Each structure stands twice: as C-alpha cells, then as structure tokens.
PDB file of C-alpha atoms in Angstrom:
ATOM      1  CA  MET A 418      96.361 -88.150 -20.937  1.00 44.00           C
ATOM      2  CA  SER A 419      96.685 -89.868 -17.574  1.00 44.00           C
ATOM      3  CA  PHE A 420     100.381 -90.545 -18.185  1.00 46.00           C
ATOM      4  CA  TYR A 421     101.058 -86.877 -18.817  1.00 48.00           C
ATOM      5  CA  ASP A 422     101.638 -84.225 -16.138  1.00 49.00           C
ATOM      6  CA  ILE A 423      99.066 -81.595 -17.039  1.00 54.00           C
ATOM      7  CA  SER A 424     100.412 -79.022 -14.591  1.00 55.00           C
ATOM      8  CA  SER A 425     103.852 -79.118 -16.225  1.00 54.00           C
ATOM      9  CA  ASP A 426     102.230 -78.377 -19.601  1.00 60.00           C
ATOM     10  CA  GLN A 427     100.346 -75.416 -18.164  1.00 62.00           C
ATOM     11  CA  LYS A 428     103.483 -74.090 -16.438  1.00 67.00           C
ATOM     12  CA  ALA A 429     105.816 -74.651 -19.401  1.00 77.00           C
ATOM     13  CA  PRO A 430     106.825 -71.449 -21.164  1.00 87.00           C
ATOM     14  CA  LYS A 431     104.564 -70.517 -24.030  1.00 92.00           C
ATOM     15  CA  PRO A 432     105.848 -68.974 -27.235  1.00 94.00           C
ATOM     16  CA  LYS A 433     104.620 -65.444 -27.969  1.00 96.00           C
ATOM     17  CA  TRP A 434     102.420 -66.668 -30.811  1.00 96.00           C
ATOM     18  CA  LEU A 435     100.616 -69.063 -28.454  1.00 97.00           C
ATOM     19  CA  ILE A 436     100.014 -66.349 -25.857  1.00 96.00           C
ATOM     20  CA  ALA A 437      98.599 -64.151 -28.640  1.00 97.00           C
ATOM     21  CA  ASP A 438      96.393 -67.015 -29.848  1.00 97.00           C
ATOM     22  CA  LEU A 439      95.162 -67.748 -26.330  1.00 97.00           C
ATOM     23  CA  ARG A 440      94.460 -64.018 -25.866  1.00 97.00           C
ATOM     24  CA  SER A 441      92.312 -64.107 -29.010  1.00 97.00           C
ATOM     25  CA  ASP A 442      90.606 -67.294 -27.773  1.00 97.00           C
ATOM     26  CA  HIS A 443      89.854 -65.619 -24.450  1.00 97.00           C
ATOM     27  CA  ALA A 444      88.415 -62.599 -26.250  1.00 97.00           C
ATOM     28  CA  GLY A 445      86.401 -64.859 -28.551  1.00 96.00           C
ATOM     29  CA  GLU A 446      84.929 -66.970 -25.776  1.00 97.00           C
ATOM     30  CA  THR A 447      84.068 -63.772 -23.884  1.00 97.00           C
ATOM     31  CA  GLY A 448      82.338 -62.473 -27.011  1.00 97.00           C
ATOM     32  CA  ALA A 449      80.512 -65.793 -27.449  1.00 97.00           C
ATOM     33  CA  ILE A 450      79.127 -65.641 -23.922  1.00 98.00           C
ATOM     34  CA  TRP A 451      77.796 -62.166 -24.643  1.00 98.00           C
ATOM     35  CA  ILE A 452      76.342 -63.261 -27.998  1.00 98.00           C
ATOM     36  CA  TYR A 453      74.159 -65.748 -26.160  1.00 98.00           C
ATOM     37  CA  ARG A 454      73.329 -63.217 -23.432  1.00 98.00           C
ATOM     38  CA  GLY A 455      72.301 -60.792 -26.169  1.00 98.00           C
ATOM     39  CA  ILE A 456      70.067 -63.414 -27.746  1.00 98.00           C
ATOM     40  CA  LEU A 457      68.507 -64.280 -24.400  1.00 98.00           C
ATOM     41  CA  SER A 458      67.829 -60.608 -23.612  1.00 98.00           C
ATOM     42  CA  ILE A 459      65.668 -60.229 -26.738  1.00 98.00           C
ATOM     43  CA  THR A 460      64.152 -63.517 -27.845  1.00 97.00           C
ATOM     44  CA  THR A 461      60.779 -64.786 -26.741  1.00 96.00           C
ATOM     45  CA  GLU A 462      61.025 -68.000 -28.778  1.00 96.00           C
ATOM     46  CA  ASN A 463      61.435 -71.117 -26.620  1.00 96.00           C
ATOM     47  CA  THR A 464      63.543 -72.963 -29.210  1.00 95.00           C
ATOM     48  CA  ILE A 465      66.018 -70.101 -29.354  1.00 96.00           C
ATOM     49  CA  LYS A 466      66.042 -69.728 -25.563  1.00 97.00           C
ATOM     50  CA  ALA A 467      66.872 -73.423 -25.065  1.00 97.00           C
ATOM     51  CA  PHE A 468      69.534 -73.277 -27.794  1.00 97.00           C
ATOM     52  CA  ALA A 469      71.125 -70.128 -26.323  1.00 97.00           C
ATOM     53  CA  LYS A 470      71.082 -71.356 -22.703  1.00 97.00           C
ATOM     54  CA  ASN A 471      72.714 -74.653 -23.673  1.00 96.00           C
ATOM     55  CA  HIS A 472      75.398 -72.988 -25.751  1.00 97.00           C
ATOM     56  CA  LEU A 473      75.997 -70.260 -23.174  1.00 97.00           C
ATOM     57  CA  ALA A 474      76.914 -72.942 -20.621  1.00 97.00           C
ATOM     58  CA  THR A 475      79.368 -74.501 -23.071  1.00 97.00           C
ATOM     59  CA  GLU A 476      80.982 -71.145 -23.889  1.00 97.00           C
ATOM     60  CA  MET A 477      81.363 -70.352 -20.182  1.00 97.00           C
ATOM     61  CA  SER A 478      83.147 -73.679 -19.741  1.00 97.00           C
ATOM     62  CA  HIS A 479      85.441 -72.851 -22.673  1.00 97.00           C
ATOM     63  CA  LEU A 480      86.273 -69.461 -21.168  1.00 97.00           C
ATOM     64  CA  ASN A 481      87.201 -71.059 -17.846  1.00 95.00           C
ATOM     65  CA  LYS A 482      89.531 -73.484 -19.618  1.00 95.00           C
ATOM     66  CA  ILE A 483      91.214 -70.752 -21.653  1.00 95.00           C
ATOM     67  CA  GLU A 484      91.622 -68.631 -18.517  1.00 95.00           C
ATOM     68  CA  SER A 485      93.530 -71.481 -16.882  1.00 93.00           C
ATOM     69  CA  PHE A 486      96.208 -71.167 -19.602  1.00 93.00           C
ATOM     70  CA  LEU A 487      96.433 -67.391 -19.816  1.00 93.00           C
ATOM     71  CA  GLU A 488      97.683 -65.127 -17.050  1.00 92.00           C
ATOM     72  CA  LYS A 489      95.508 -62.078 -16.400  1.00 93.00           C
ATOM     73  CA  LYS A 490      98.305 -59.770 -17.537  1.00 95.00           C
ATOM     74  CA  ASN A 491      98.206 -61.457 -20.976  1.00 94.00           C
ATOM     75  CA  ARG A 492      94.469 -61.058 -21.564  1.00 94.00           C
ATOM     76  CA  SER A 493      93.068 -58.567 -24.043  1.00 94.00           C
ATOM     77  CA  MET A 494      92.610 -55.060 -22.724  1.00 94.00           C
ATOM     78  CA  LEU A 495      89.578 -54.781 -25.005  1.00 95.00           C
ATOM     79  CA  VAL A 496      87.374 -57.206 -23.041  1.00 95.00           C
ATOM     80  CA  PRO A 497      84.661 -54.538 -22.499  1.00 96.00           C
ATOM     81  CA  LEU A 498      84.535 -54.055 -26.283  1.00 96.00           C
ATOM     82  CA  TRP A 499      84.277 -57.835 -26.882  1.00 96.00           C
ATOM     83  CA  ARG A 500      81.370 -57.960 -24.425  1.00 97.00           C
ATOM     84  CA  LEU A 501      79.542 -55.108 -26.156  1.00 97.00           C
ATOM     85  CA  LEU A 502      80.139 -56.414 -29.674  1.00 97.00           C
ATOM     86  CA  GLY A 503      79.188 -59.930 -28.613  1.00 97.00           C
ATOM     87  CA  PHE A 504      75.971 -58.674 -27.063  1.00 98.00           C
ATOM     88  CA  LEU A 505      75.072 -56.763 -30.228  1.00 98.00           C
ATOM     89  CA  THR A 506      75.962 -59.760 -32.420  1.00 98.00           C
ATOM     90  CA  GLY A 507      73.403 -61.772 -30.472  1.00 98.00           C
ATOM     91  CA  ALA A 508      70.736 -59.175 -29.764  1.00 98.00           C
ATOM     92  CA  LEU A 509      70.425 -57.686 -33.260  1.00 97.00           C
ATOM     93  CA  PRO A 510      69.569 -60.941 -35.064  1.00 97.00           C
ATOM     94  CA  ALA A 511      67.282 -61.924 -32.176  1.00 98.00           C
ATOM     95  CA  LEU A 512      65.165 -58.890 -33.066  1.00 97.00           C
ATOM     96  CA  PHE A 513      64.532 -60.516 -36.463  1.00 96.00           C
ATOM     97  CA  GLY A 514      63.780 -64.045 -35.291  1.00 94.00           C
ATOM     98  CA  SER A 515      65.127 -67.546 -35.429  1.00 95.00           C
ATOM     99  CA  ARG A 516      66.473 -67.554 -39.022  1.00 95.00           C
ATOM    100  CA  ALA A 517      68.665 -64.551 -38.278  1.00 96.00           C
ATOM    101  CA  VAL A 518      69.863 -66.026 -34.976  1.00 97.00           C
ATOM    102  CA  PHE A 519      70.724 -69.442 -36.400  1.00 97.00           C
ATOM    103  CA  ALA A 520      72.391 -68.000 -39.513  1.00 97.00           C
ATOM    104  CA  THR A 521      74.477 -65.703 -37.310  1.00 97.00           C
ATOM    105  CA  ILE A 522      75.543 -68.518 -34.992  1.00 97.00           C
ATOM    106  CA  SER A 523      76.394 -70.704 -37.983  1.00 96.00           C
ATOM    107  CA  ALA A 524      78.607 -67.939 -39.407  1.00 96.00           C
ATOM    108  CA  VAL A 525      80.320 -67.260 -36.086  1.00 96.00           C
ATOM    109  CA  GLU A 526      80.948 -70.916 -35.315  1.00 96.00           C
ATOM    110  CA  ASN A 527      82.227 -71.635 -38.821  1.00 95.00           C
ATOM    111  CA  PHE A 528      84.837 -68.926 -38.281  1.00 96.00           C
ATOM    112  CA  VAL A 529      85.699 -70.174 -34.773  1.00 96.00           C
ATOM    113  CA  VAL A 530      86.224 -73.761 -35.925  1.00 97.00           C
ATOM    114  CA  LEU A 531      88.741 -72.616 -38.553  1.00 96.00           C
ATOM    115  CA  HIS A 532      90.423 -70.345 -35.998  1.00 96.00           C
ATOM    116  CA  TYR A 533      90.857 -73.175 -33.478  1.00 97.00           C
ATOM    117  CA  GLN A 534      91.962 -75.647 -36.153  1.00 98.00           C
ATOM    118  CA  SER A 535      94.848 -73.403 -37.219  1.00 96.00           C
ATOM    119  CA  GLN A 536      96.078 -73.216 -33.609  1.00 97.00           C
ATOM    120  CA  ILE A 537      95.729 -76.958 -33.116  1.00 97.00           C
ATOM    121  CA  HIS A 538      97.700 -77.676 -36.289  1.00 97.00           C
ATOM    122  CA  ARG A 539     100.482 -75.314 -35.246  1.00 97.00           C
ATOM    123  CA  LEU A 540     100.729 -76.938 -31.799  1.00 96.00           C
ATOM    124  CA  GLU A 541     100.857 -80.358 -33.504  1.00 96.00           C
ATOM    125  CA  ASN A 542     103.514 -79.225 -35.982  1.00 96.00           C
ATOM    126  CA  GLU A 543     105.679 -77.734 -33.237  1.00 94.00           C
ATOM    127  CA  ASN A 544     104.957 -80.715 -30.952  1.00 94.00           C
ATOM    128  CA  ILE A 545     104.364 -78.526 -27.899  1.00 93.00           C
ATOM    129  CA  HIS A 546     101.731 -78.164 -25.194  1.00 94.00           C
ATOM    130  CA  PRO A 547      99.762 -81.388 -25.792  1.00 95.00           C
ATOM    131  CA  TYR A 548      97.291 -80.635 -23.010  1.00 95.00           C
ATOM    132  CA  ILE A 549      96.494 -77.168 -24.332  1.00 96.00           C
ATOM    133  CA  ARG A 550      96.136 -78.715 -27.789  1.00 96.00           C
ATOM    134  CA  SER A 551      93.686 -81.327 -26.455  1.00 96.00           C
ATOM    135  CA  VAL A 552      91.595 -78.651 -24.712  1.00 96.00           C
ATOM    136  CA  LEU A 553      91.527 -76.531 -27.870  1.00 97.00           C
ATOM    137  CA  GLN A 554      90.474 -79.621 -29.830  1.00 97.00           C
ATOM    138  CA  SER A 555      87.638 -80.237 -27.383  1.00 97.00           C
ATOM    139  CA  CYS A 556      86.525 -76.598 -27.689  1.00 97.00           C
ATOM    140  CA  CYS A 557      86.768 -76.834 -31.478  1.00 97.00           C
ATOM    141  CA  ASP A 558      84.641 -79.984 -31.479  1.00 97.00           C
ATOM    142  CA  ASP A 559      81.995 -78.230 -29.375  1.00 96.00           C
ATOM    143  CA  GLU A 560      81.999 -75.229 -31.726  1.00 96.00           C
ATOM    144  CA  ALA A 561      81.580 -77.536 -34.734  1.00 97.00           C
ATOM    145  CA  LYS A 562      78.547 -79.082 -33.016  1.00 96.00           C
ATOM    146  CA  HIS A 563      77.123 -75.605 -32.371  1.00 95.00           C
ATOM    147  CA  GLU A 564      77.592 -74.704 -36.042  1.00 95.00           C
ATOM    148  CA  SER A 565      75.967 -77.930 -37.174  1.00 95.00           C
ATOM    149  CA  GLU A 566      73.044 -77.494 -34.788  1.00 95.00           C
ATOM    150  CA  ALA A 567      72.473 -73.875 -35.858  1.00 95.00           C
ATOM    151  CA  THR A 568      72.593 -74.886 -39.531  1.00 93.00           C
ATOM    152  CA  SER A 569      70.105 -77.699 -38.907  1.00 93.00           C
ATOM    153  CA  PHE A 570      67.550 -75.131 -37.725  1.00 92.00           C
ATOM    154  CA  LEU A 571      67.764 -73.205 -40.992  1.00 88.00           C
ATOM    155  CA  SER A 572      65.064 -74.408 -43.364  1.00 78.00           C
ATOM    156  CA  ARG A 573      66.648 -72.629 -46.343  1.00 81.00           C
ATOM    157  CA  GLN A 574      69.713 -70.629 -47.280  1.00 81.00           C
ATOM    158  CA  PRO A 575      69.806 -67.060 -45.946  1.00 79.00           C
ATOM    159  CA  GLY A 576      68.629 -64.379 -48.351  1.00 88.00           C
ATOM    160  CA  ARG A 577      70.751 -61.490 -49.573  1.00 93.00           C
ATOM    161  CA  LEU A 578      70.343 -59.262 -46.507  1.00 93.00           C
ATOM    162  CA  LEU A 579      70.998 -62.066 -44.014  1.00 94.00           C
ATOM    163  CA  SER A 580      73.952 -63.331 -46.084  1.00 94.00           C
ATOM    164  CA  THR A 581      75.417 -59.815 -46.020  1.00 96.00           C
ATOM    165  CA  TRP A 582      74.976 -59.695 -42.235  1.00 96.00           C
ATOM    166  CA  CYS A 583      76.711 -63.084 -41.882  1.00 95.00           C
ATOM    167  CA  ARG A 584      79.642 -61.896 -44.039  1.00 96.00           C
ATOM    168  CA  LEU A 585      79.875 -58.797 -41.856  1.00 96.00           C
ATOM    169  CA  VAL A 586      79.952 -61.001 -38.749  1.00 96.00           C
ATOM    170  CA  SER A 587      82.743 -63.124 -40.283  1.00 95.00           C
ATOM    171  CA  VAL A 588      84.796 -60.082 -41.277  1.00 96.00           C
ATOM    172  CA  GLY A 589      84.227 -58.584 -37.833  1.00 96.00           C
ATOM    173  CA  SER A 590      85.416 -61.826 -36.236  1.00 96.00           C
ATOM    174  CA  LYS A 591      88.627 -61.728 -38.290  1.00 96.00           C
ATOM    175  CA  ILE A 592      89.273 -58.133 -37.276  1.00 96.00           C
ATOM    176  CA  ALA A 593      88.539 -58.934 -33.633  1.00 96.00           C
ATOM    177  CA  VAL A 594      91.075 -61.782 -33.676  1.00 95.00           C
ATOM    178  CA  LYS A 595      93.758 -59.526 -35.151  1.00 96.00           C
ATOM    179  CA  LEU A 596      93.096 -56.857 -32.513  1.00 96.00           C
ATOM    180  CA  ALA A 597      92.876 -59.300 -29.610  1.00 96.00           C
ATOM    181  CA  ARG A 598      96.185 -60.901 -30.558  1.00 95.00           C
ATOM    182  CA  VAL A 599      97.994 -57.591 -29.894  1.00 95.00           C
ATOM    183  CA  ILE A 600      95.809 -55.523 -27.534  1.00 94.00           C
TER     184      ILE A 600
END
C-alpha cells in the first residue's frame, strides 16, 4: 500500500459498526494474550510452552495494531473481565494437558477467523478503510495459522467432554463479542 496514505485511513471517521467491531477485536486480542499467559502459568510441557510463547508474541502484536485504530475512550470497559476469562480459558485446559490446550486453541481460533472474516467482508463491501482491512486480514491469516497448528497437534478428535468444553468456549466467545461491541 505504498501509494496509499495510511495516516489518512486511520484518521478518517469510522462508522459506529466499525468502532464496535474494533472494540470487540481489542477485547478479543486482550483475551487471547491472557489465554496464552494462563497456559504458560500452568503447563510444564515444553511443546506447549513453545507454542504458547510464540502465539503470545503474535497476539501482543495484534493488540498493538488494533489499539492504533481505536481511541482509548472507545475500548471495552470490561477489559479486566476479558483478562480473567482469557486466563481461565488458557489455564483450565492446561491442567489437563496438551490435547485440551490444542483443542481449546483450535476452537478459539476457528471462531476468531470467522469473526475477522465478517469484518473484512463488510469493509470490502462498503469500500472503506483499506488499511484497517489489510491489517485485519493479516491478523486473520495469523489466527488461521494458529488454528491449523493447534489442530495439527491433535492426534485424534476430542472426546465428548473436551468437545463440550470447546463448544462452551465458542459460545462464550460469541457472548463476549456481543458484550464487547456495546460495553
């Protein structure tokens, strides 16, 4: 995008729906950071530690990018809740080992990819904020890689209990997005 003035895109007025989406992205990336911190606080497995450290760095980069688009006054007031829930979403499966961790990350990232894709499509359809759209696409691509990597570590499909946990994580993610968009 060398021909495009990035600063004008960042300064251009954003529709209310985009501010709400960016608020939910900010909340989600905050939660993701705390998922990996939760994992790292519990796990003793080197494979999981390396996975979590690598992905934590990526999520921190995503958060910094989202913060550049969203004024502090427009961020979710529930950030402490997103930190706590993120931590628990990482720490609880880490208590049960690598299968639980990788299944959880796969479920979370599957949700996040769909969430980002809907925003990207709307920005494309409305033909606005091309730089924000490109950053969201880059974040989405990273999340898809995280999902694929987590899935590759699973030797078999999750059992009933783990599948139920993953559905709970997905439902919780949907609820968190709805709340973050307005609070």
